[in-house]
Tab-separated table of C-alpha atoms and ligand atoms in Angstrom:
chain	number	residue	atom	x	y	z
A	280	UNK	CA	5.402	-1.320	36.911
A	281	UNK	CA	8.907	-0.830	37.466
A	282	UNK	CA	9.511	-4.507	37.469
A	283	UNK	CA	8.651	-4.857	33.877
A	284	UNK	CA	11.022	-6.046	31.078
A	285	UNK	CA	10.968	-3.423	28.714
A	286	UNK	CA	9.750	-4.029	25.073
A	287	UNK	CA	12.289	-2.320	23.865
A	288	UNK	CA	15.328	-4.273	25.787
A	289	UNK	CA	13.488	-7.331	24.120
A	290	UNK	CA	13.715	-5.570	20.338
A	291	UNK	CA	17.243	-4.624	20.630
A	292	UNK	CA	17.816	-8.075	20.628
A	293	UNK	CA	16.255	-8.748	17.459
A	294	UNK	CA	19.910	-7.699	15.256
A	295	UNK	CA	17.465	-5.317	12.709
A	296	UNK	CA	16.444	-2.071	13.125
A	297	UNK	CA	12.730	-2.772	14.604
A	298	UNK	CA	10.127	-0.539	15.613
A	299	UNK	CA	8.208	-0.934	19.202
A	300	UNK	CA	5.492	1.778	19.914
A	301	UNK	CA	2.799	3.143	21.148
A	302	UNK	CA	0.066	5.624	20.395
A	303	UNK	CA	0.455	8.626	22.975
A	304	UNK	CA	-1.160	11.689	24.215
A	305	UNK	CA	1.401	14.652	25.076
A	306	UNK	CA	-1.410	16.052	28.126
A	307	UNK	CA	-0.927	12.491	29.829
A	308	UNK	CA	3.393	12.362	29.427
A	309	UNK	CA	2.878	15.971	31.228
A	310	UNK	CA	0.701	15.324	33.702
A	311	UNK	CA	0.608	11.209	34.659
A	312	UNK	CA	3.856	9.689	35.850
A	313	UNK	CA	3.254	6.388	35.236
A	314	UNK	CA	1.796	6.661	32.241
A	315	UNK	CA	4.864	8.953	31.480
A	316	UNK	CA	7.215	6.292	32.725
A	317	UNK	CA	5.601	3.193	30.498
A	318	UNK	CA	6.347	4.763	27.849
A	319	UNK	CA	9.768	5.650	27.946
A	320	UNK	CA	10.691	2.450	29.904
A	321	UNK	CA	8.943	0.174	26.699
A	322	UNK	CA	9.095	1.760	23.565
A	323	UNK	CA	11.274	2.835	21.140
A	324	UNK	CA	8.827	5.150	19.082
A	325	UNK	CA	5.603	7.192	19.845
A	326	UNK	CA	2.766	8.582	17.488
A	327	UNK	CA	1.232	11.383	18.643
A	328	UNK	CA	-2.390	10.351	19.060
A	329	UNK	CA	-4.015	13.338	16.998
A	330	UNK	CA	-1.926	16.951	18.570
A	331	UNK	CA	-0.545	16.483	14.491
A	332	UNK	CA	-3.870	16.503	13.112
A	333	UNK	CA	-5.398	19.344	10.754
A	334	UNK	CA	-7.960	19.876	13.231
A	335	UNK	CA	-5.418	20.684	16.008
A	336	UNK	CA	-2.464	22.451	14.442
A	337	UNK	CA	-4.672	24.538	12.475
A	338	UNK	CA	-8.211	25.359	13.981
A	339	UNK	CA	-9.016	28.909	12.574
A	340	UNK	CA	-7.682	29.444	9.020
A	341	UNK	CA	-4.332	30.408	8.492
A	342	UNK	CA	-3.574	29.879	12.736
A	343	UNK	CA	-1.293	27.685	13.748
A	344	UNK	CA	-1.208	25.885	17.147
A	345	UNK	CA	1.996	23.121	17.379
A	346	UNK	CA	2.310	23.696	21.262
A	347	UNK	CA	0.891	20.038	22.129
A	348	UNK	CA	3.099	18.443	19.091
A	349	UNK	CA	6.362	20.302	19.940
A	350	UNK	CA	6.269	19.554	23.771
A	351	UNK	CA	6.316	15.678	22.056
A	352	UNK	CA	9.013	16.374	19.730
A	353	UNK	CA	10.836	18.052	22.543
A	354	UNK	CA	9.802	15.184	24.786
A	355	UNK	CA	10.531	12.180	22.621
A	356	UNK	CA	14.387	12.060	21.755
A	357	UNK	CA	14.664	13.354	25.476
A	358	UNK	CA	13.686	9.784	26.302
A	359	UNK	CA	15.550	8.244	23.403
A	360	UNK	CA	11.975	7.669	21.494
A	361	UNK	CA	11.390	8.395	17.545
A	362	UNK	CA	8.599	9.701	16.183
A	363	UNK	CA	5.999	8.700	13.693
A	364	UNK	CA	4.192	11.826	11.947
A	365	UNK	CA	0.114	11.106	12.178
A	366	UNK	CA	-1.033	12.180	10.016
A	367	UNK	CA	-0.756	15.010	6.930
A	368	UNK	CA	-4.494	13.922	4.940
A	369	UNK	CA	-7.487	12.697	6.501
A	370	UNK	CA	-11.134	12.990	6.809
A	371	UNK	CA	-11.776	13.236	10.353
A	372	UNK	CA	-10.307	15.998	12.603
A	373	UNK	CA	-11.390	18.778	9.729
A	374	UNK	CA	-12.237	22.344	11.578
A	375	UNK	CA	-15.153	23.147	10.560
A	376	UNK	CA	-13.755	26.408	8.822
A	377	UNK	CA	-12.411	23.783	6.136
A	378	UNK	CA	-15.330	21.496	5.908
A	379	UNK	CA	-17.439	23.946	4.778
A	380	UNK	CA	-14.841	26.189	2.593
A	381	UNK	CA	-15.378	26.506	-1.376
A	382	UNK	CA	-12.792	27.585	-3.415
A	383	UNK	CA	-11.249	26.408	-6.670
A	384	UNK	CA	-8.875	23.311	-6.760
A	385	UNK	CA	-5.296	25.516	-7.376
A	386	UNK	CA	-6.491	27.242	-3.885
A	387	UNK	CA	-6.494	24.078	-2.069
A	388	UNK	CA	-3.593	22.667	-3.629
A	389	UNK	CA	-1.803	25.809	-2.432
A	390	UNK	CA	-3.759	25.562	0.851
A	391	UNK	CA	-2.481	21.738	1.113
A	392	UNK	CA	1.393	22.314	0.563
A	393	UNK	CA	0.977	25.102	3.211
A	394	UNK	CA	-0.212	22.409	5.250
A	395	UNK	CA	2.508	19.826	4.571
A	396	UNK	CA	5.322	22.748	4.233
A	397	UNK	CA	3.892	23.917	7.743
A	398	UNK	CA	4.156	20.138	9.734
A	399	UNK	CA	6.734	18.242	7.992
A	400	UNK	CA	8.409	21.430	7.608
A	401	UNK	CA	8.796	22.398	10.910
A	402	UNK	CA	9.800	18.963	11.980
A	403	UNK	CA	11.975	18.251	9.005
A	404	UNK	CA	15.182	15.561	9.647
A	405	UNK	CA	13.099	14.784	13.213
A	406	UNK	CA	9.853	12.383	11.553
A	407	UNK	CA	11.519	8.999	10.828
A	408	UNK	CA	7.816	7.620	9.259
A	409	UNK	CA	4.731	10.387	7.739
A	410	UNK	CA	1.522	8.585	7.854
A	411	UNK	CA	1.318	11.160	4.482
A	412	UNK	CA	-2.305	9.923	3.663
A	413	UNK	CA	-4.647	7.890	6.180
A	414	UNK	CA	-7.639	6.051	5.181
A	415	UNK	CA	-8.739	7.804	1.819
A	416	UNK	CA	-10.857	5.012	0.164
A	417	UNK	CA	-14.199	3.426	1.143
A	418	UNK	CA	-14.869	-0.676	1.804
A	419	UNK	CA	-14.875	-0.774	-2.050
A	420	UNK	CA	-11.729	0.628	-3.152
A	421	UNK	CA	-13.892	4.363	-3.486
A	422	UNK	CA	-12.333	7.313	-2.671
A	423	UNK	CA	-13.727	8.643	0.842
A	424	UNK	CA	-15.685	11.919	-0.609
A	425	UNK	CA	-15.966	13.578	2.838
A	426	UNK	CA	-12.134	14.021	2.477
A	427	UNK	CA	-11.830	18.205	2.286
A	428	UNK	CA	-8.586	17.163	-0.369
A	429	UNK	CA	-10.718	14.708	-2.402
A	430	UNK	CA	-13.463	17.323	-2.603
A	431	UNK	CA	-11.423	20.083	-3.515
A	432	UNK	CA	-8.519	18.479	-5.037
A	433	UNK	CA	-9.548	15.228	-6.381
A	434	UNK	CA	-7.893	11.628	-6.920
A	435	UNK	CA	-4.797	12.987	-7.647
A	436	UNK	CA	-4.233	14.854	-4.079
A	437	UNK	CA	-2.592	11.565	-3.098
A	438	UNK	CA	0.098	11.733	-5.037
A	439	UNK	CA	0.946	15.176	-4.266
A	440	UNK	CA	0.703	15.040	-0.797
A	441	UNK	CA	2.906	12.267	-0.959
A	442	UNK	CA	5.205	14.925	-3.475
A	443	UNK	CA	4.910	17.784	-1.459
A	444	UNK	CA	5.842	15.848	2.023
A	445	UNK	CA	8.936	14.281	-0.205
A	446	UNK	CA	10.496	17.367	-1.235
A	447	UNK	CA	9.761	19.447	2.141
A	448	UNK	CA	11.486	16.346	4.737
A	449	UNK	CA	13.250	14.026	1.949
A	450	UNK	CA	14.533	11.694	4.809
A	451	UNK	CA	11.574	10.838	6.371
A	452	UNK	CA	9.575	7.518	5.555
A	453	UNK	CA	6.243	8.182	3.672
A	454	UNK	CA	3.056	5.711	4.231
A	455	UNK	CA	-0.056	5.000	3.903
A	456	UNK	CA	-2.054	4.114	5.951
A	457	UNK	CA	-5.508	2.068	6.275
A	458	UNK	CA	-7.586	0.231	8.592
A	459	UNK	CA	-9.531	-3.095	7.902
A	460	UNK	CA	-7.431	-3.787	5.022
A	461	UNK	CA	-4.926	-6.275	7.256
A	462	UNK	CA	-5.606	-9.307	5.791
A	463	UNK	CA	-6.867	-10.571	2.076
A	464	UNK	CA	-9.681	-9.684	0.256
A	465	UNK	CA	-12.002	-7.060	0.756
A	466	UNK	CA	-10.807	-3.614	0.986
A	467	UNK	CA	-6.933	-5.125	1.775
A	468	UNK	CA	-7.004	-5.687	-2.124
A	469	UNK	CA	-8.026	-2.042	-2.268
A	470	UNK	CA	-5.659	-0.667	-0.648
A	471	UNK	CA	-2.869	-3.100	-2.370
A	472	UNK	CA	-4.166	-1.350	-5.781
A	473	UNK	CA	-4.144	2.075	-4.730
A	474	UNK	CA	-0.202	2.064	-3.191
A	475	UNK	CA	0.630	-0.253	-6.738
A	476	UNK	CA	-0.794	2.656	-8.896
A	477	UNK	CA	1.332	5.136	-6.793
A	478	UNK	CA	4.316	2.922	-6.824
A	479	UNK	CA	3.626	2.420	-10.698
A	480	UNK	CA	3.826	5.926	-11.218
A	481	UNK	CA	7.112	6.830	-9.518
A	482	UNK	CA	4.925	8.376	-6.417
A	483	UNK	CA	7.185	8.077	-3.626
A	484	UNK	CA	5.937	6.474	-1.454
A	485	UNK	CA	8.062	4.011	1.296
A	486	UNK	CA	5.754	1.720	3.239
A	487	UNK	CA	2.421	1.131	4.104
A	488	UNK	CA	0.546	1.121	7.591
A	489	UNK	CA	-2.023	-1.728	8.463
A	490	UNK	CA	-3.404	0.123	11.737
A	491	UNK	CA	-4.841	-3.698	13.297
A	492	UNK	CA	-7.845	-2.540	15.023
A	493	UNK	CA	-9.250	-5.713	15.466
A	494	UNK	CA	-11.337	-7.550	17.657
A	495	UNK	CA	-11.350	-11.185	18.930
A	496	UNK	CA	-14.062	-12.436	15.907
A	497	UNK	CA	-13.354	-10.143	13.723
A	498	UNK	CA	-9.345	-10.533	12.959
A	499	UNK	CA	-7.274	-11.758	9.872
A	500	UNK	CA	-5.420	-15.466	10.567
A	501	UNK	CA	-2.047	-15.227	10.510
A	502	UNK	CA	-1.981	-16.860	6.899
A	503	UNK	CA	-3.891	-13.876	5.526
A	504	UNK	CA	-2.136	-10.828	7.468
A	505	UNK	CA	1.630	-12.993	6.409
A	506	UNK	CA	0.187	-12.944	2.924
A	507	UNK	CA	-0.714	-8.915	2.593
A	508	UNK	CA	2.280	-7.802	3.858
A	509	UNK	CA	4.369	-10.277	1.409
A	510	UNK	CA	2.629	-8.894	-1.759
A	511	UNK	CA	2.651	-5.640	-0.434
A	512	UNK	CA	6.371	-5.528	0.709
A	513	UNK	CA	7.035	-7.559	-2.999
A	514	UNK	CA	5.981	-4.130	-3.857
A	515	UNK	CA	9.204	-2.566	-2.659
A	516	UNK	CA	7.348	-1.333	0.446
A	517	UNK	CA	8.335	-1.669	4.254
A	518	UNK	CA	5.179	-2.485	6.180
A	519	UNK	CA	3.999	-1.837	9.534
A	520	UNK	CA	1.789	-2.759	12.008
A	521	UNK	CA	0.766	1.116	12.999
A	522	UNK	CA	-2.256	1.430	15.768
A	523	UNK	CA	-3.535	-2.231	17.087
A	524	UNK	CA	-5.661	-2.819	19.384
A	525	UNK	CA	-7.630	-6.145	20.057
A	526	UNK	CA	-11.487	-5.586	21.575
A	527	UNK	CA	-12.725	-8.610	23.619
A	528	UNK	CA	-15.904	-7.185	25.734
A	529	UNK	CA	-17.901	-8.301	22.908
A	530	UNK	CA	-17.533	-12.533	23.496
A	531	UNK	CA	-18.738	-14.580	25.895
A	532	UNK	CA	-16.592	-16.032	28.830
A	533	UNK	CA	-14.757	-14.647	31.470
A	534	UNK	CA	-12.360	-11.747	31.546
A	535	UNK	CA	-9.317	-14.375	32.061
A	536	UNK	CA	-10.667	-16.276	29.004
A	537	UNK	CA	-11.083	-13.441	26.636
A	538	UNK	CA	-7.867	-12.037	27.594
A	539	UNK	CA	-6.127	-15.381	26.898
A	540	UNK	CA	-7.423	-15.145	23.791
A	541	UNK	CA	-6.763	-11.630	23.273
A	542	UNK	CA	-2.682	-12.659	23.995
A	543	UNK	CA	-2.968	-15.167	21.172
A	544	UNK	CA	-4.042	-12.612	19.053
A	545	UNK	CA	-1.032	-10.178	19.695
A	546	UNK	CA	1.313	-12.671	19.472
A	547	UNK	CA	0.341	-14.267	16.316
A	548	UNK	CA	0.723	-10.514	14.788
A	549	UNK	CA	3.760	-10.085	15.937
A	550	UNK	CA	4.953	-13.029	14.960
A	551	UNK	CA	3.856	-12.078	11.391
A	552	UNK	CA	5.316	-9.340	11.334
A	553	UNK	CA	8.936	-10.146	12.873
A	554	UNK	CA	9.138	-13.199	10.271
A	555	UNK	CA	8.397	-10.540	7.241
A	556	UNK	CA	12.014	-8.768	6.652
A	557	UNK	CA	10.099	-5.426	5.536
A	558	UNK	CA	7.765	-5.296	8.369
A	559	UNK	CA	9.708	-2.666	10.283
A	560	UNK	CA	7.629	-2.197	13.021
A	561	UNK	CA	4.780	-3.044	15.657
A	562	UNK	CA	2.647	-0.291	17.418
A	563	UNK	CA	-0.120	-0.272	19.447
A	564	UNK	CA	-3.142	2.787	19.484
A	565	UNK	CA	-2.191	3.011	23.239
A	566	UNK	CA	-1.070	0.628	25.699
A	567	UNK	CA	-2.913	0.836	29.240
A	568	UNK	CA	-6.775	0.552	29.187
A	569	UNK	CA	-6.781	3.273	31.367
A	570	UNK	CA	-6.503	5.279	28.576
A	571	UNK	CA	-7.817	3.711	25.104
A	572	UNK	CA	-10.059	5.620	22.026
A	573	UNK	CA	-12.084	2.567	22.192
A	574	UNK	CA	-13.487	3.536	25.502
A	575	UNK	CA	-14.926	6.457	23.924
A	576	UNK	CA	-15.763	5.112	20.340
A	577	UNK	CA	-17.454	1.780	21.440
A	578	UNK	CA	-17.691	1.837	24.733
A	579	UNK	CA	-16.740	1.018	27.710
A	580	UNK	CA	-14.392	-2.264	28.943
A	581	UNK	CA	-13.132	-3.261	25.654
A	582	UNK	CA	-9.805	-3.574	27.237
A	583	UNK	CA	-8.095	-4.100	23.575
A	584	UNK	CA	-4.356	-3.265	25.133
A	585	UNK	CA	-1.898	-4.998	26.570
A	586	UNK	CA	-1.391	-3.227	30.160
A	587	UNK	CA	-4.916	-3.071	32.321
A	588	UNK	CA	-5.833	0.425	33.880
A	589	UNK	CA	-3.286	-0.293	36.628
A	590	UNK	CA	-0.291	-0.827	34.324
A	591	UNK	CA	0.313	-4.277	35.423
A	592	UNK	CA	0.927	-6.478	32.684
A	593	UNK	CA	-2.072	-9.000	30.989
A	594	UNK	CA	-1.116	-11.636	29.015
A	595	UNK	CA	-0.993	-10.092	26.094
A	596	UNK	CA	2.447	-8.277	27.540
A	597	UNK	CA	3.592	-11.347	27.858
A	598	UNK	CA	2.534	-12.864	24.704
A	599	UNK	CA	4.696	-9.973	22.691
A	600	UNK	CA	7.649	-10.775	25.056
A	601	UNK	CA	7.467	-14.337	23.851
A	602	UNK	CA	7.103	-13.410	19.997
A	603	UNK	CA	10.166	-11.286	20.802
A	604	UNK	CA	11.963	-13.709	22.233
A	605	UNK	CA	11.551	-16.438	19.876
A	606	UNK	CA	12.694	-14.256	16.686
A	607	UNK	CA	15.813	-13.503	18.504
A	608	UNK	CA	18.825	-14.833	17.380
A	609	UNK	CA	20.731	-17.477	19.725
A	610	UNK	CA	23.597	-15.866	21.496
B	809	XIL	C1	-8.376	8.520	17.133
B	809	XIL	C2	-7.905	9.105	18.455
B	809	XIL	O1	-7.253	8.125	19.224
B	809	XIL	C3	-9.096	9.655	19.220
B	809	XIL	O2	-8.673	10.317	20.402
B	809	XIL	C4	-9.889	10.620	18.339
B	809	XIL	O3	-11.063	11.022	19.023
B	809	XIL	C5	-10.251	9.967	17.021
B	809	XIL	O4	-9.076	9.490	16.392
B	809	XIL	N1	-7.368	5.522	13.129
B	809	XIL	C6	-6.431	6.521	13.146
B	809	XIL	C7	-6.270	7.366	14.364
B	809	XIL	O5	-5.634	6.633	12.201
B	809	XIL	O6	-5.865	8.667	14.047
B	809	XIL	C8	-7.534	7.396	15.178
B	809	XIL	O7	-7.253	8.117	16.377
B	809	XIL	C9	-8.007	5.999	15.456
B	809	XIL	C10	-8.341	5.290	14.167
């Protein structure tokens, strides 16, 4: 492990301000020193994997727990990381408490700028990027209705979460943030209307997160993903790359062949990326397949990160380091 050339070393090369991250869970920078290690050694920024999310920092009404996302922002700039905020509105990690609460639409707005006022708040001038709103519309370009905000709020609690998270941390980047809308077509063009309406109507809004949970069949080219982020960045938007991941158990072949493939894969995205002057950064939902969500949510081996469950490199390591290096200019 030690022997590894850090990510990082390889971005500071790049002459721009560029993003290199990971995914991370506090529990495991506390407790595994490896895994603690990795991520200080290669990265530049860290998301915290959910110890942001409503479900965590506020399980009984009105109770707040940060302890798990305030040993991260204590830990992070300790070991010269940023941080990406993850994330203020979604529809998974709802407490029950909320799921099931009625009450009339100027209750939850007051109920959701207690929520934003609470996170961004408290971590105000220390969030470089807000994933404000993640994954609010359907395939189709619907709004999610199992969203507590849609259902209490409506449409419009986009734009004021993106408001409210403005005026409580005005420094910090705001996004959105989607996944299987990476490429062209399908709910990509979705997501390109939604974040034009909010740009159209002076939302503020600064960038927009294609998450890149992908597998080996089922992945933009890098014609389509080079052509989202140019209409979206022709926007005015920065654009990241915010959780990939790249599942191979799935195809046929060996594990040396799939994971060949699977190096091609994160290459030709970062590639994209580092040849789009808005894409400001490349992060992956975790790093070591000793410790992915896709072990959990589709089972086991999918082995969609770069570092196998021993932290020795696959190709895939390699394959960034060569994207890197090739977008660097000569010295
Ligand atoms: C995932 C976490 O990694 C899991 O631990 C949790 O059980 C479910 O959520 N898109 C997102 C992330 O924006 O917040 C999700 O994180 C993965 C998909």
């Amino acid at each position: 492990m030690d022997s590894l050339l850090p990510l990082r070393e390889a971005v500071a090369k790049l002459n721009r301000p560029f993003q290199i991250g990971t995914c991370v869970r506090p529990a495991l920078l506390r407790d595994e020193a490896d895994y603690a290690a990795t991520v200080a050694a290669q990265f530049n920024t860290v998301t915290p994997g959910n110890e942001m999310k409503f479900c965590r920092t506020q399980p009984t009404q009105g109770q707040y727990d940060f302890r798990d996302a305030d040993m991260l922002m204590d830990w992070a700039p300790a070991h010269n990381l940023a941080v990406r905020g993850h994330t203020l509105c979604w529809h998974e990690c709802v407490p029950d408490w909320l799921n099931v609460l009625e009450c009339s639409r100027a209750d939850a707005l007051a109920m959701l700028q207690r929520h934003i006022g609470a996170l961004a708040g408290r971590y105000r001038g220390h969030i470089t990027i807000w994933d404000v709103v993640n994954e609010a519309i359907e395939e189709d370009g619907t709004r999610r209705a199992n969203s507590p905000w849609q259902r209490l709020i409506g449409d419009d609690y986009l734009d004021t979460a993106f408001h409210l998270t403005h005026a409580t941390d005005p420094t910090a980047r705001l996004y959105y943030n989607d996944f299987d809308a990476d490429g062209m077509g399908g709910k990509a063009d979705q997501v390109y209307e939604l974040v034009a309406g909010l740009v159209k109507r002076g939302v503020p809004i600064h960038g927009v997160g294609l998450q890149m949970h992908i597998a080996l069949d089922k992945r933009p080219t890098q014609a389509e993903l080079a052509a989202n982020m140019a209409r979206l960045t022709a926007l005015g938007l920065d654009v990241q790359i915010t959780e990939m991941d790249v599942r191979v158990r799935h195809m046929p072949g060996t594990w040396e062949e799939r994971f060949a493939q699977q190096a091609v894969v994160y290459r030709e995205a970062l590639e994209v990326c580092l040849d789009q002057p808005r894409c400001v950064g490349f992060l992956s939902w975790g790093f070591t397949d000793k410790h992915s969500w896709l072990t959990k949510r589709f089972g086991d081996d999918e082995a969609g990160l770069f570092l196998d469950a021993t932290y020795a490199p696959k190709p895939a390591f390699h394959a960034m380091h060569a994207a890197l290096a090739q977008a660097a200019p000569a010295v």
